Short mmCIF file of C-alpha atoms in Angstrom, two decimals:
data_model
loop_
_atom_site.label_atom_id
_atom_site.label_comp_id
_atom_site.label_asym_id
_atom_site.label_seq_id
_atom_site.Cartn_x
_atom_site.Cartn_y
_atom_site.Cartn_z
CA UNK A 1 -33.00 -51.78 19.07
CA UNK A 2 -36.56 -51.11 18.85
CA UNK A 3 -38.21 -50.94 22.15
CA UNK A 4 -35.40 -53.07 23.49
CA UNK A 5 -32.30 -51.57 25.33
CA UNK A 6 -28.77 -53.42 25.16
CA UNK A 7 -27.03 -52.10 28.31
CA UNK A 8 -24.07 -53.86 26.89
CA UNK A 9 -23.14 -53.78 23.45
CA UNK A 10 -22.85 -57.76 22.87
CA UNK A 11 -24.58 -60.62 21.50
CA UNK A 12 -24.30 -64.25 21.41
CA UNK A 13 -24.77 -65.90 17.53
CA UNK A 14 -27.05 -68.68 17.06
CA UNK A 15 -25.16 -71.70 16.49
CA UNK A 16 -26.90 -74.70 15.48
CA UNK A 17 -26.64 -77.82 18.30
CA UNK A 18 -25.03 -75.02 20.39
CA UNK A 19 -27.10 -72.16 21.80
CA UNK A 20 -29.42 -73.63 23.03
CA UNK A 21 -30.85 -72.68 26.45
CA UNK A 22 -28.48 -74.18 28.83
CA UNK A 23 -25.50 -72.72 26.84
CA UNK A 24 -27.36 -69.03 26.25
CA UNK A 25 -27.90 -69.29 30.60
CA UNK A 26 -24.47 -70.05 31.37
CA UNK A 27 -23.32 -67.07 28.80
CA UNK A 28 -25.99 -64.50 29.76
CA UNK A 29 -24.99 -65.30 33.81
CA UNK A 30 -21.24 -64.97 32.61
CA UNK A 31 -21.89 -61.36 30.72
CA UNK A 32 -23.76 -60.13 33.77
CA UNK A 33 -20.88 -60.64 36.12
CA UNK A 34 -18.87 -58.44 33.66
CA UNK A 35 -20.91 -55.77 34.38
CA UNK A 36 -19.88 -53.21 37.36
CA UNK A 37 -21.19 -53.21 40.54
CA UNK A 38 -22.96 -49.95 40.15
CA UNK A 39 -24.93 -51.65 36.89
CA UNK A 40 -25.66 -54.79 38.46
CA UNK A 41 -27.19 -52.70 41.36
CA UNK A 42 -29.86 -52.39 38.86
CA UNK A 43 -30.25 -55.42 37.25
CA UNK A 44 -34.19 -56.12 36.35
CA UNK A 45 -36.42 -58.71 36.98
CA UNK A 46 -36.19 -61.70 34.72
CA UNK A 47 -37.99 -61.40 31.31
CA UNK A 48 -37.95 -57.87 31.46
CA UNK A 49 -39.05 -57.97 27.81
CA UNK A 50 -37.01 -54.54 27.08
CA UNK A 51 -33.87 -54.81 29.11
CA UNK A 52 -30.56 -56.65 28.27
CA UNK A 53 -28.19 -55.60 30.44
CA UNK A 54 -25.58 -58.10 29.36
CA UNK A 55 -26.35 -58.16 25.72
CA UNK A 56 -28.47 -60.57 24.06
CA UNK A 57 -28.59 -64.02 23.83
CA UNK A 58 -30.07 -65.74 20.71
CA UNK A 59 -31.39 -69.40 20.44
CA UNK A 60 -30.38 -71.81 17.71
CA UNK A 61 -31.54 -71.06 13.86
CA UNK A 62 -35.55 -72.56 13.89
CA UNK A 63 -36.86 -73.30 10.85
CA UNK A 64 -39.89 -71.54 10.55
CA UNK A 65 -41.84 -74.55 8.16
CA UNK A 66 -40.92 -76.72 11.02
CA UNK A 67 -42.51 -74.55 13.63
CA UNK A 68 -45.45 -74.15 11.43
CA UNK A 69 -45.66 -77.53 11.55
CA UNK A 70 -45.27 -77.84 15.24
CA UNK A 71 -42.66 -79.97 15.20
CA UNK A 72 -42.17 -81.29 18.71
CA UNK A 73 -37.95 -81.02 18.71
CA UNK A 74 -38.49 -77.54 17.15
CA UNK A 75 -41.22 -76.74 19.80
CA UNK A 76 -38.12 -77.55 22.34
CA UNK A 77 -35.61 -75.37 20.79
CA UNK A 78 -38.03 -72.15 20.67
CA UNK A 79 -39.26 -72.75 24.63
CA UNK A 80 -37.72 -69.63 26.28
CA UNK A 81 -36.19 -70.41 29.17
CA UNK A 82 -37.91 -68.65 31.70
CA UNK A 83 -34.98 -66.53 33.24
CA UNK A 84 -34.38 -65.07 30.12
CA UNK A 85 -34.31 -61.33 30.28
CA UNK A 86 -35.11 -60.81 26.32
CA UNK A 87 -36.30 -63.52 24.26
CA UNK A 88 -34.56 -63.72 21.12
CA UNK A 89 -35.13 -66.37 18.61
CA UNK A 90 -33.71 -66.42 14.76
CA UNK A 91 -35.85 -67.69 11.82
CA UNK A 92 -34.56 -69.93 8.64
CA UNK A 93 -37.15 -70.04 5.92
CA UNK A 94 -37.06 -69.55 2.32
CA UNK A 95 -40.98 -69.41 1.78
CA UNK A 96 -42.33 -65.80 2.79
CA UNK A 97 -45.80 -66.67 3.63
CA UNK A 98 -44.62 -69.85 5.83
CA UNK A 99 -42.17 -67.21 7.53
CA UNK A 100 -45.10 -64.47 8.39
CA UNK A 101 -47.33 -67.21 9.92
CA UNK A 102 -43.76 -68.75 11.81
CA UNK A 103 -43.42 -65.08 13.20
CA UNK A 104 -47.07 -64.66 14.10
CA UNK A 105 -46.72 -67.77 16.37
CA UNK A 106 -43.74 -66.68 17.77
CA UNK A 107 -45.39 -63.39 18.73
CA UNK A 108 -48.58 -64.36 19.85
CA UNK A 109 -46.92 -67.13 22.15
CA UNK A 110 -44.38 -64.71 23.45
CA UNK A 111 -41.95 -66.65 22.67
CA UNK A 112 -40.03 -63.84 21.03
CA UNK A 113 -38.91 -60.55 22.20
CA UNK A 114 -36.82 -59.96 19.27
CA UNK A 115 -36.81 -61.95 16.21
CA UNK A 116 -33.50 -62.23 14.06
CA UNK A 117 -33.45 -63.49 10.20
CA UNK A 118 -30.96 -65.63 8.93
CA UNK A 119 -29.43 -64.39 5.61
CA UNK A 120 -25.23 -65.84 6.70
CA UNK A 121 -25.74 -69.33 7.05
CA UNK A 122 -22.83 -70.88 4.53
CA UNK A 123 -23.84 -74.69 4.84
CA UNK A 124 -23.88 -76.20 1.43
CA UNK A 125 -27.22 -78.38 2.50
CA UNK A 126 -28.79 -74.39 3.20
CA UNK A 127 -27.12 -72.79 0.49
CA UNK A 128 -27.81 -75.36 -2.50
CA UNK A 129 -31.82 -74.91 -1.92
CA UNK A 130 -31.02 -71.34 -2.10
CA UNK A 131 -31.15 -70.50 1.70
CA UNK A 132 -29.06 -68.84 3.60
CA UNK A 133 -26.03 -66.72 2.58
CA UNK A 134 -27.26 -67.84 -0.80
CA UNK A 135 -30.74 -65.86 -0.53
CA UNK A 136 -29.81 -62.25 -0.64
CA UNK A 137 -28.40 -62.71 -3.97
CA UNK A 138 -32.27 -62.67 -5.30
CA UNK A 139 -33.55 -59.08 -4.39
CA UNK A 140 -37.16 -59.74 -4.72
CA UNK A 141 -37.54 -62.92 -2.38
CA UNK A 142 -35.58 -61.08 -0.11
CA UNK A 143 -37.49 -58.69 -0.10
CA UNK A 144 -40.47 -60.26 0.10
CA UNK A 145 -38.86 -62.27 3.16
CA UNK A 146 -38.33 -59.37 5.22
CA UNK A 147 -41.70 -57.59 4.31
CA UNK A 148 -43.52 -60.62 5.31
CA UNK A 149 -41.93 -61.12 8.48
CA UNK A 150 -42.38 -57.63 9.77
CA UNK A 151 -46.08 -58.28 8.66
CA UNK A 152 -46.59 -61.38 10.45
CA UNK A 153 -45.21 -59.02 13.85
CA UNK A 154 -47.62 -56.55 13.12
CA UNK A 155 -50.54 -58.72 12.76
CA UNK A 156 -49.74 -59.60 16.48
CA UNK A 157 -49.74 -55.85 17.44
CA UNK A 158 -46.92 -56.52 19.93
CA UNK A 159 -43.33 -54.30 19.20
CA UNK A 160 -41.16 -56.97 18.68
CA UNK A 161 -38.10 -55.78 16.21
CA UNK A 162 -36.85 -57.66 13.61
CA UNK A 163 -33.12 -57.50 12.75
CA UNK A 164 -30.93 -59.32 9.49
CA UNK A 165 -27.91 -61.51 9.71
CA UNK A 166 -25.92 -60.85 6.42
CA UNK A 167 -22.62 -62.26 5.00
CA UNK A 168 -20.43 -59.83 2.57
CA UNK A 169 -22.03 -62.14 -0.15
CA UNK A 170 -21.27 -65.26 -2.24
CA UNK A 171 -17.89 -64.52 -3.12
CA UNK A 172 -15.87 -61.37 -3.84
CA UNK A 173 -17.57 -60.91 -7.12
CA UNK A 174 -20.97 -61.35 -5.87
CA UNK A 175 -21.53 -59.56 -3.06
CA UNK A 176 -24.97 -58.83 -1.55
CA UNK A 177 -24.87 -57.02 1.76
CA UNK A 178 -24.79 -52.92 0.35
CA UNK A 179 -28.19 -53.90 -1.13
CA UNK A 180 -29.75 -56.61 1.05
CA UNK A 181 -28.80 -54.33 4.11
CA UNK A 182 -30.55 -51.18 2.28
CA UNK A 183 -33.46 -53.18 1.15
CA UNK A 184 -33.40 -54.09 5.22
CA UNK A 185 -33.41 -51.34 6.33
CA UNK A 186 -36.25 -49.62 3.87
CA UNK A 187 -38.30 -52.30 5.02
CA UNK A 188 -38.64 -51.47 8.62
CA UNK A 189 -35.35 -53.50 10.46
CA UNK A 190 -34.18 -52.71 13.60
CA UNK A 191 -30.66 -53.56 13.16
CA UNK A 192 -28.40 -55.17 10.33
CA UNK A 193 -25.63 -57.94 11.36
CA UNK A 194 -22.85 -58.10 9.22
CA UNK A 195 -20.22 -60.91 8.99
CA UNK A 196 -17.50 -59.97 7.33
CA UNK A 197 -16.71 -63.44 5.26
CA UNK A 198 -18.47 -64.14 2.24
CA UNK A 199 -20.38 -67.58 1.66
CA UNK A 200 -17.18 -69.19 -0.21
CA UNK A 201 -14.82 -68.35 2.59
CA UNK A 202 -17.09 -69.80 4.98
CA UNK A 203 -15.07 -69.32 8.38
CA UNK A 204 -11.61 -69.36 6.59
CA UNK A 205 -8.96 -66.67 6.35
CA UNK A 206 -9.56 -63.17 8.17
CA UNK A 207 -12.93 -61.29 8.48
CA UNK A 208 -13.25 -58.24 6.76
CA UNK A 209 -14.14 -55.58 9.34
CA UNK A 210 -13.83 -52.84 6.36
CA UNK A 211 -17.15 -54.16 4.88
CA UNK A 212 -18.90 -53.79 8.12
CA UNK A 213 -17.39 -50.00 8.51
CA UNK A 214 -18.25 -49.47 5.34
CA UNK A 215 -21.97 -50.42 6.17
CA UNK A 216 -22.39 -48.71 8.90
CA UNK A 217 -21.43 -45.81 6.91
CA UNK A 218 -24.06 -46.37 4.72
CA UNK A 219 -26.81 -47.11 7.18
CA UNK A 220 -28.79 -45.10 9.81
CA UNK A 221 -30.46 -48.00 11.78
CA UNK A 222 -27.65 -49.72 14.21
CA UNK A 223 -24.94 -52.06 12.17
CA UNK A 224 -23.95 -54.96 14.63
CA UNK A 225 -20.12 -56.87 13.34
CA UNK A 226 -19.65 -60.17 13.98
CA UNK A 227 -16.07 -62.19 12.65
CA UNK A 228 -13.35 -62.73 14.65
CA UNK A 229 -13.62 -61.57 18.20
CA UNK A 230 -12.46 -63.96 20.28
CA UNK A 231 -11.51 -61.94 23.47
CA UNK A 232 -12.67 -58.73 25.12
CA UNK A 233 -9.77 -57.00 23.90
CA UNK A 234 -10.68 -58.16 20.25
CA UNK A 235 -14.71 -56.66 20.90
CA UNK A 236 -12.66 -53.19 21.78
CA UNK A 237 -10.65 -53.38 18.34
CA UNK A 238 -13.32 -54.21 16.38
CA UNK A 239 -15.42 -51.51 18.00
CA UNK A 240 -12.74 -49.03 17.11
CA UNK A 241 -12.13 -50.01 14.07
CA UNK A 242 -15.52 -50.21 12.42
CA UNK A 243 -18.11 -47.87 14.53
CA UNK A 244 -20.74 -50.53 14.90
CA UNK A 245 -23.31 -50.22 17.59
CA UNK A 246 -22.42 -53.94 18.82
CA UNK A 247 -20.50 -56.73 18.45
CA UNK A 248 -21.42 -60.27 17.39
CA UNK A 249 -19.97 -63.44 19.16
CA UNK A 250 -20.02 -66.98 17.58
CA UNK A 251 -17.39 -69.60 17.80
CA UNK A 252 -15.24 -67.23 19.88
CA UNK A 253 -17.83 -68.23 22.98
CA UNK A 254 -17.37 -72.42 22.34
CA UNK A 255 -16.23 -73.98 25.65
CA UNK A 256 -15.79 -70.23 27.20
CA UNK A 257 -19.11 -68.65 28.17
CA UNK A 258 -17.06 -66.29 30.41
CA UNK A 259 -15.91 -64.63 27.23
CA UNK A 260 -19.02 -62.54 27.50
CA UNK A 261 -17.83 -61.37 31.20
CA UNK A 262 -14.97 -60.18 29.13
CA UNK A 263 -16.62 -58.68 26.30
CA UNK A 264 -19.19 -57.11 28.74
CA UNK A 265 -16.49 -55.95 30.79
CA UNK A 266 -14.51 -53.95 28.30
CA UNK A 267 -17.34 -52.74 26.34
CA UNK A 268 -19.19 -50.94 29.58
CA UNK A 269 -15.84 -49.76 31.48
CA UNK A 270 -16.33 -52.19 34.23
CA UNK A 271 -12.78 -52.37 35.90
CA UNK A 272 -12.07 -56.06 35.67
CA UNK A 273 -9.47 -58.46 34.37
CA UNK A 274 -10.30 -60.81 32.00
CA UNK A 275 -11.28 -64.69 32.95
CA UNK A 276 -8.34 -66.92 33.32
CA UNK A 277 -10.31 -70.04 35.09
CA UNK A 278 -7.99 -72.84 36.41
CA UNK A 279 -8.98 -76.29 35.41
CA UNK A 280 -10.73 -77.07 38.42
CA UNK A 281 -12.79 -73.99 37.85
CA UNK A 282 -13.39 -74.91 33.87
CA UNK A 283 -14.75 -78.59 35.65
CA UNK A 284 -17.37 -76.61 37.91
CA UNK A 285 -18.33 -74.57 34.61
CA UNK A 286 -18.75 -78.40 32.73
CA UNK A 287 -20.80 -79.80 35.96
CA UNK A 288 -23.14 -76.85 35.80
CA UNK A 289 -23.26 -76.83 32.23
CA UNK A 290 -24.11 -81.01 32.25
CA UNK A 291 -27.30 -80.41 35.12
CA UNK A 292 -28.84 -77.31 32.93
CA UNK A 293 -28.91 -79.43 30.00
CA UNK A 294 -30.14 -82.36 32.23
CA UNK A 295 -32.93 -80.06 32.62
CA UNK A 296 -33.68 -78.75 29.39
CA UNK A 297 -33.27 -82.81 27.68
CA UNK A 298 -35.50 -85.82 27.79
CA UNK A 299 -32.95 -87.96 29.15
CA UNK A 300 -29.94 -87.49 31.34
CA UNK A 301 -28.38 -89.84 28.21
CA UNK A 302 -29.12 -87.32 25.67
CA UNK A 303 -28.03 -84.37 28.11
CA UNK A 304 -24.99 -86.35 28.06
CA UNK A 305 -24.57 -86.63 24.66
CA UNK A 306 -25.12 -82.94 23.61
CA UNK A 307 -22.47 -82.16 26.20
CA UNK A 308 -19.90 -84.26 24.41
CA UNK A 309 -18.80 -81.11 21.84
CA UNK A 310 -18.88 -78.67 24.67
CA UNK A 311 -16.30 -80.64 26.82
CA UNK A 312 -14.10 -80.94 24.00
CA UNK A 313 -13.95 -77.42 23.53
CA UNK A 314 -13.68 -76.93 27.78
CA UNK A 315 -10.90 -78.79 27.88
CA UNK A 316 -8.86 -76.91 24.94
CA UNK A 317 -5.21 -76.49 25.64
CA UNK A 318 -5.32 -78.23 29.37
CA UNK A 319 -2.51 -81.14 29.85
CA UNK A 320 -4.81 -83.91 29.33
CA UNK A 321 -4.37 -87.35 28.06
CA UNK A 322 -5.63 -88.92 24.94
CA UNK A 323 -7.51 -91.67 26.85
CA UNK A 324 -8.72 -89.39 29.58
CA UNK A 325 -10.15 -87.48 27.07
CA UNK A 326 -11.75 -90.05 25.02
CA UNK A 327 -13.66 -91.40 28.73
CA UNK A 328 -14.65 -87.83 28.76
CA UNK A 329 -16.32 -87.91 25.24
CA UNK A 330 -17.80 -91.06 26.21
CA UNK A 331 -19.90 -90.71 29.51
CA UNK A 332 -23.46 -91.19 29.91
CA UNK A 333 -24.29 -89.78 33.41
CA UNK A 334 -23.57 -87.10 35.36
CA UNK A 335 -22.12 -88.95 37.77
CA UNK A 336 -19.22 -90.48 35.77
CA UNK A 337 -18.70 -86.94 34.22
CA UNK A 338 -18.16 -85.60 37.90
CA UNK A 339 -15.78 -88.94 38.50
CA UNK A 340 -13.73 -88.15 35.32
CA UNK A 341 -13.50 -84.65 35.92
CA UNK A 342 -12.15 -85.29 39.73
CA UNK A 343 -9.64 -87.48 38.07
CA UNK A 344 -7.70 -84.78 36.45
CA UNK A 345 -5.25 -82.30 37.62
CA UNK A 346 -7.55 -79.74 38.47
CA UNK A 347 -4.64 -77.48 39.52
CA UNK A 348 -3.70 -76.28 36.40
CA UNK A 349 -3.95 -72.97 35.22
CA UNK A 350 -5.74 -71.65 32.19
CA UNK A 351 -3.61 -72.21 29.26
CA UNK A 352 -2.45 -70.22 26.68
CA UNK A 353 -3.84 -72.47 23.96
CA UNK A 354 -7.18 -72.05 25.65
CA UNK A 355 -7.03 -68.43 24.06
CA UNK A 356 -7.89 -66.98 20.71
CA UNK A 357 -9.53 -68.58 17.67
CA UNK A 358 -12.28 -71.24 18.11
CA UNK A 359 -13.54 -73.40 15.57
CA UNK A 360 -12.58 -75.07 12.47
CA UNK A 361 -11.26 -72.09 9.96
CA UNK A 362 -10.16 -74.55 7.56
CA UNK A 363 -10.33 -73.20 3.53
CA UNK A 364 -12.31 -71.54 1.42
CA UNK A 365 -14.82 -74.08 -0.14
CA UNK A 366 -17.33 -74.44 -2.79
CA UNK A 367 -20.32 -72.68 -3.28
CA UNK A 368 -23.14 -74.90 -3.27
CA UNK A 369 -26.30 -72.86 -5.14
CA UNK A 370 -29.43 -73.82 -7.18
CA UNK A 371 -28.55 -74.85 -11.22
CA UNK A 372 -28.68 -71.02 -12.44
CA UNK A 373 -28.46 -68.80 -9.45
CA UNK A 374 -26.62 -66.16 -10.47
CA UNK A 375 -27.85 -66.12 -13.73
CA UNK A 376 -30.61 -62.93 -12.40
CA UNK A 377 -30.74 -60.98 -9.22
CA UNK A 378 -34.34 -62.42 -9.76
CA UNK A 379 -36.41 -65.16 -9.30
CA UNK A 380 -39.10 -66.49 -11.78
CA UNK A 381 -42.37 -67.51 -10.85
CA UNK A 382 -41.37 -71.54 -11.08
CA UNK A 383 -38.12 -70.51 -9.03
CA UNK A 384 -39.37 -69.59 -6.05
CA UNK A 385 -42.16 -72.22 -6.00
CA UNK A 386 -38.94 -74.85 -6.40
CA UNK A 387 -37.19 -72.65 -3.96
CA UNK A 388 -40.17 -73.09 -1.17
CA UNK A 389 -40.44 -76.16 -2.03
CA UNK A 390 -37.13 -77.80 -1.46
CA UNK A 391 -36.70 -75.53 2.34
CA UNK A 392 -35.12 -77.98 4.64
CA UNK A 393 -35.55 -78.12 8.23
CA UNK A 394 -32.26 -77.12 8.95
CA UNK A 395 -33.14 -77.20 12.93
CA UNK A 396 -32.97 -80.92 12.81
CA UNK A 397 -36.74 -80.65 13.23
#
């Protein structure tokens, strides 16, 4: 991918409030243990700027006004951590000039490696101010998007690739990735993600890994799939089944970072059965997980309170009571996390509720858009100022 070399075939999604750089640690240590012994014999230095041996690892969606603006929670979010092998960061923006001088901070700082655009988010308050999975439907901005991006990197003068994270498109009758992923990869990309969902299906029903075959056929720069893999026998499958030159893992790696030990595992031939942690193991994984975020937060109260989702989705399918879990959701410190944890039975082994899908599928819903949308594959002049103008900082920042 550019001057950047993915040992193993894999990356980690930016999730919003969820990959940040405790969570992308934990998952990048996890996919490195999946490698063999011969590999990790030759594991590099961190921040090797051109080596990912376990795949990368992409923060959180940063909205690039917000950065411009040097918003101090966005400033957070975009701070690599400083064992990171590759730093990869993806960019939100709807305004083209606010997203070249967004990448030409990221670049000069080095706080990039690799910088990933996000055309698949499917959140209405995204995709009504025509962000989003929403943006590819208007070719020119697009366009003018991507362009500007690549400029801002070259401005810089360092190689840092720029790759596209697509959905199939709105709905089935307005789809946008054959020509978003063309105009993509015209434009200079390194890579094209696909997710095989449209916008209106959001994370419902089944992902269509025939789309992303289908693009890869059509491309020559590497086609990455992302939708449904939730195991490393699912990253094999979808491998098989669609040719793409890596796989892309979201909500299949909520509460189970070792998935990428899996995924890294089958992908690169390593001999090694897949992760089946025992409670008591899952705890040590939540007590690591609480003192990274410690770290990264600006109170061990805050730490506490972004690790509330996470232990929800640790504790999946273990025989747990209602109350003990609701304690769990509740604690402020480290200390009465450890004491909670300690309370359970830790003996218990991995369940097999813990496996397969992750996150809320739920139904198709609603596309949210601007008043005229898909009235034009085009936007007018007084569009795209209203466009730019109503960008959210969808970072929280």
């Amino acid at each position: 991918m550019g001057p950047i070399e993915l040992w193993a075939p894999v990356l980690l999604s930016p999730m919003a409030g969820v990959t940040d750089q405790p969570f992308r640690r934990l998952c990048r240590e996890f996919g490195e243990a999946g490698l063999s012994q011969d590999l990790q014999t030759q594991l590099p230095a961190a921040h090797a700027h051109v080596d990912a041996p376990a795949g990368l690892y992409v923060c959180e969606m940063i909205t690039a006004r917000a950065l411009v603006e040097d918003n101090a929670k966005t400033r957070q979010m975009v701070a690599p951590d400083p064992r990171e092998r590759v730093r990869s960061v993806q960019l939100y923006g709807t305004d083209p000039h606010v997203l070249e001088q967004a990448t030409r901070i990221l670049v000069q700082n080095a706080w990039a490696d690799h910088i990933d655009l996000n055309f698949g988010c499917p959140v209405p308050k995204v995709t009504r101010k025509g962000g989003g999975a929403a943006l590819p439907w208007k070719l020119d901005l697009f366009t003018d998007i991507v362009r500007a991006v690549r400029a801002g990197v070259k401005q810089v003068g360092r190689d840092v690739p720029v790759t596209v994270k697509l959905r199939i498109g709105i709905d089935s009758e307005h789809t946008t990735f054959r020509d978003a992923a063309q105009i993509a990869q015209d434009t200079g990309v390194a890579a094209v993600a696909l997710h095989g969902r449209t916008q209106q299906q959001h994370y419902s029903g089944e992902a269509d890994w025939d789309a992303i075959a289908e693009l890869k056929s059509l491309l020559s720069i590497p086609v990455f799939g992302n939708g449904d893999v939730f195991s490393g026998a699912d990253a094999q499958k979808m491998l098989d089944h669609t040719g793409v030159d890596a796989i892309v893992v979201g909500r299949g790696a909520q509460g189970r970072p070792w998935i990428f030990h899996d995924i890294v595992a089958a992908l690169t031939g390593a001999n090694k059965p897949e992760a089946a942690p025992t409670l008591k193991e899952v705890a040590e994984v939540i007590v690591k997980h609480a003192e990274l975020m410690i770290e990264y937060s600006r109170s061990e109260e805050d730490a506490m309170r972004n690790m509330r989702k996470h232990i929800g989705w640790y504790l999946r399918g273990f025989s747990i009571g209602g109350q003990q879990r609701l304690t769990l959701q509740r604690v402020n410190t480290l200390s009465e996390l450890v004491g909670q944890l300690q309370s359970l039975d830790l003996q218990q082994p991995y369940p097999q509720a813990a496996r397969g899908r992750r996150g809320r599928a739920g139904k198709p819903k609603k596309t949210h858009l601007p008043a005229g949308w898909l009235d034009s594959r085009t936007l007018s002049t007084a569009g795209r100022r209203d466009v730019a103008l109503n960008e959210t900082h969808a970072d929280g920042g």
